[in-house]
XYZ file of C-alpha atoms in Angstrom:
269
model
C 81.792 -29.870 -70.342
C 84.665 -28.842 -72.219
C 82.612 -28.588 -75.646
C 80.192 -26.225 -73.807
C 82.638 -23.891 -72.464
C 84.613 -23.433 -75.817
C 81.442 -23.530 -78.304
C 80.403 -20.020 -77.469
C 83.906 -18.467 -77.750
C 84.446 -20.424 -81.077
C 81.331 -19.103 -82.658
C 82.042 -15.468 -81.668
C 85.708 -15.279 -82.759
C 84.461 -17.403 -86.024
C 81.741 -14.907 -86.865
C 83.784 -11.828 -85.867
C 86.710 -12.861 -88.375
C 84.303 -13.319 -91.141
C 82.898 -10.140 -90.615
C 86.083 -8.618 -90.857
C 86.806 -10.003 -94.135
C 83.365 -8.987 -95.513
C 84.082 -5.310 -94.294
C 87.749 -5.439 -95.635
C 88.770 -4.266 -92.045
C 91.683 -5.907 -90.366
C 90.738 -8.242 -87.161
C 92.125 -6.415 -84.628
C 90.824 -2.879 -85.871
C 87.398 -4.333 -86.163
C 87.698 -5.461 -82.113
C 89.206 -1.948 -81.367
C 86.212 0.020 -83.165
C 83.552 -2.451 -81.506
C 84.882 -1.684 -77.976
C 84.778 1.864 -78.841
C 81.119 1.752 -79.772
C 80.411 -0.201 -76.611
C 82.077 2.355 -74.265
C 79.700 5.046 -75.733
C 76.508 3.017 -75.718
C 76.781 1.247 -79.124
C 77.591 -2.392 -79.772
C 79.726 -4.451 -81.903
C 76.809 -5.572 -83.864
C 75.826 -1.977 -84.577
C 79.394 -0.946 -85.463
C 79.715 -3.993 -87.842
C 76.199 -2.676 -89.515
C 77.244 0.683 -89.786
C 80.752 -0.206 -91.229
C 78.695 -2.169 -93.979
C 76.596 0.512 -94.745
C 79.343 2.938 -95.083
C 81.100 0.732 -97.571
C 78.071 0.536 -99.581
C 77.238 4.157 -99.518
C 80.856 5.382 -100.335
C 81.005 2.978 -103.307
C 77.919 4.384 -104.574
C 78.942 7.961 -104.238
C 82.353 7.040 -106.031
C 80.274 6.213 -108.733
C 78.588 9.452 -108.725
C 75.170 7.841 -107.439
C 73.233 7.261 -104.193
C 71.818 9.902 -101.589
C 75.178 9.795 -99.630
C 76.949 11.660 -102.543
C 75.275 14.972 -101.891
C 75.666 14.533 -98.215
C 79.051 13.766 -98.281
C 79.643 16.987 -100.714
C 77.774 19.466 -98.621
C 80.179 18.746 -95.801
C 83.231 18.889 -97.696
C 83.754 15.147 -97.503
C 84.723 12.697 -100.226
C 84.189 9.170 -100.947
C 87.623 8.511 -102.756
C 91.215 9.093 -101.683
C 94.127 11.081 -103.217
C 94.423 8.184 -105.817
C 90.916 7.900 -106.739
C 90.448 4.745 -104.915
C 87.208 4.344 -102.921
C 87.638 4.859 -99.139
C 86.712 2.012 -96.738
C 84.205 2.547 -93.966
C 86.712 1.998 -91.334
C 89.130 4.517 -92.747
C 86.509 7.150 -93.384
C 85.154 6.976 -89.737
C 87.966 9.166 -88.099
C 87.490 11.683 -90.825
C 83.822 11.581 -90.428
C 84.007 11.820 -86.627
C 85.814 15.476 -87.167
C 82.670 16.593 -89.066
C 80.237 14.867 -86.675
C 81.617 16.724 -83.681
C 80.967 20.063 -84.886
C 77.293 19.619 -85.855
C 73.877 20.011 -84.176
C 71.930 16.872 -83.121
C 69.513 17.414 -86.135
C 72.461 17.531 -88.592
C 74.039 14.421 -87.262
C 70.551 12.655 -87.429
C 70.467 13.536 -91.007
C 73.954 12.882 -92.139
C 73.779 9.588 -90.417
C 70.480 8.814 -92.135
C 72.240 9.321 -95.527
C 75.087 7.107 -94.475
C 73.074 4.320 -93.109
C 74.892 4.759 -89.435
C 73.167 3.293 -86.181
C 72.525 5.135 -83.119
C 75.522 3.887 -81.249
C 78.162 4.618 -84.284
C 76.394 8.307 -84.364
C 77.100 8.577 -80.384
C 80.669 7.206 -81.026
C 81.331 9.812 -83.776
C 79.916 12.738 -81.963
C 82.882 12.231 -79.641
C 85.610 13.173 -82.457
C 88.501 11.126 -83.933
C 91.105 12.033 -80.878
C 88.426 10.268 -78.274
C 88.047 7.439 -80.871
C 91.815 7.073 -80.925
C 91.806 6.986 -77.210
C 89.234 4.285 -77.008
C 90.927 2.183 -79.495
C 94.406 2.580 -77.726
C 92.496 1.610 -74.287
C 91.207 -1.816 -76.189
C 94.731 -2.475 -77.323
C 96.060 -2.244 -73.638
C 93.398 -4.446 -72.482
C 94.005 -6.809 -75.038
C 93.250 -7.742 -78.602
C 92.809 -11.329 -79.977
C 95.225 -11.654 -82.988
C 94.125 -13.050 -86.379
C 95.740 -16.579 -86.021
C 94.139 -17.221 -82.812
C 90.747 -16.378 -84.499
C 91.486 -18.779 -87.369
C 91.309 -21.260 -84.610
C 88.151 -20.491 -83.803
C 86.978 -20.550 -87.577
C 88.948 -24.005 -88.321
C 87.451 -25.603 -85.066
C 83.880 -24.690 -86.247
C 84.507 -25.887 -89.629
C 85.783 -29.490 -87.907
C 82.776 -29.599 -85.992
C 80.502 -28.748 -88.869
C 82.355 -31.595 -90.962
C 81.729 -34.079 -88.136
C 77.862 -33.251 -88.078
C 77.633 -33.596 -91.662
C 79.301 -36.738 -91.355
C 77.356 -38.214 -88.727
C 73.951 -37.136 -90.260
C 75.253 -38.793 -93.425
C 75.808 -42.115 -91.501
C 72.545 -41.801 -89.824
C 70.435 -41.276 -92.954
C 72.438 -44.039 -94.652
C 71.509 -46.425 -92.070
C 67.742 -45.153 -91.789
C 67.437 -45.133 -95.672
C 68.854 -48.816 -95.825
C 66.290 -50.068 -93.116
C 63.364 -48.580 -94.722
C 62.684 -51.408 -97.612
C 62.729 -53.964 -94.583
C 60.335 -52.066 -92.399
C 58.045 -51.145 -95.498
C 58.062 -54.849 -95.801
C 57.069 -55.275 -92.222
C 54.282 -52.483 -92.248
C 52.987 -54.273 -95.557
C 52.558 -57.631 -93.907
C 50.734 -56.057 -91.004
C 48.384 -54.160 -93.196
C 47.875 -57.300 -95.425
C 47.067 -59.499 -92.162
C 44.678 -56.867 -90.646
C 42.758 -56.623 -93.935
C 42.571 -60.556 -94.183
C 41.360 -60.675 -90.487
C 39.266 -57.584 -90.496
C 35.980 -59.079 -90.067
C 37.021 -61.433 -87.180
C 38.910 -58.774 -85.513
C 35.997 -56.272 -85.916
C 33.485 -59.170 -84.407
C 35.734 -59.980 -81.411
C 36.194 -55.995 -80.640
C 32.579 -55.757 -80.845
C 32.173 -58.733 -78.437
C 34.566 -57.484 -76.007
C 32.741 -54.121 -75.948
C 29.606 -55.601 -75.011
C 31.053 -57.822 -72.387
C 32.675 -54.797 -70.949
C 29.477 -52.719 -71.219
C 27.497 -55.633 -69.307
C 30.056 -55.906 -66.747
C 29.717 -51.975 -66.026
C 25.882 -52.270 -65.792
C 26.243 -55.337 -63.532
C 28.528 -53.644 -61.052
C 26.255 -50.501 -61.062
C 23.204 -52.637 -60.264
C 25.184 -54.360 -57.318
C 26.219 -51.065 -55.948
C 22.719 -50.025 -56.369
C 21.211 -52.961 -54.618
C 23.731 -52.668 -51.904
C 23.113 -49.212 -51.120
C 19.414 -49.803 -50.815
C 19.983 -52.783 -48.462
C 22.244 -50.388 -45.997
C 19.423 -47.765 -46.371
C 16.854 -50.220 -45.094
C 19.187 -51.921 -42.578
C 19.764 -48.151 -41.227
C 15.862 -47.293 -41.222
C 15.317 -50.527 -39.309
C 17.978 -49.843 -36.438
C 16.880 -46.427 -36.122
C 13.208 -47.621 -35.455
C 14.435 -49.938 -32.991
C 17.026 -47.901 -31.061
C 16.111 -44.365 -32.236
C 19.704 -43.777 -33.133
C 19.788 -41.861 -36.514
C 22.381 -42.424 -39.363
C 25.201 -40.173 -37.681
C 25.204 -41.951 -34.668
C 25.242 -45.426 -36.485
C 28.267 -44.052 -38.362
C 29.742 -42.873 -35.288
C 29.103 -46.209 -33.092
C 30.654 -48.078 -36.124
C 33.705 -45.992 -36.115
C 34.077 -46.543 -32.071
C 33.757 -50.441 -32.900
C 36.582 -50.325 -35.583
C 38.712 -48.106 -33.311
C 38.232 -50.779 -30.661
C 39.125 -53.626 -32.726
C 42.411 -52.028 -34.103
C 43.356 -51.134 -30.618
C 42.900 -54.878 -29.417
C 45.123 -56.108 -32.332
C 47.756 -53.277 -32.620
C 48.685 -52.295 -29.012
C 50.835 -49.007 -30.196
C 47.572 -47.961 -31.756
C 45.696 -48.434 -28.037
C 48.151 -45.723 -26.629
C 47.223 -42.912 -29.056
């Protein structure tokens, strides 16, 4: 239905706009970088993870701590801008890409590990800043969802969540209100069982014995009938010389003739 159609879209963009806020990157920019990563074998999730790691490592390096500080200095990179402010991961990517494209695969891997970058992001950075900008431009040509549209998804999911909480609260209130009455029912049933326990157990025992006796009686009748049929078969064989298989065939023919007589349709088969 309509709810099933809109739910995955609402979830995707609700999560995406929240991720952009956590990463201090604009919503359109995150879409562009995610697309660029996908075009080089990565993913939006991998790009988001790399940006989160970059934000953390750059903040540590700006304080003069962390393993990223030494790696950045080795390649002439800085965690802060000209004003002394810590760079964001998104802003730092293009600068990093210009360094990455001139490194060997081994050096790229070492620097990526020190910065906490995933493989998809490394593959994108190896393309250089110019190619990254081209991919971002291509995404803008294909279409980028603006922030206000994404806020619709956020508001929709918030409303759905509120409605679910309201329904659960109503259900819980009803269930909890019924519990005292149901407890009294169960308590009365338990007390009745305890008061009549001996009688019930006696009746159950009598019923069990009657059932066992009935099963034994049926078994005895079946055994007796089997013996009778066997004795009759032996007598017929002595008188006619026809064995058990011949007797069964004769019975089958007789039944068939009787059915054909009563049911003309069967006679033609």
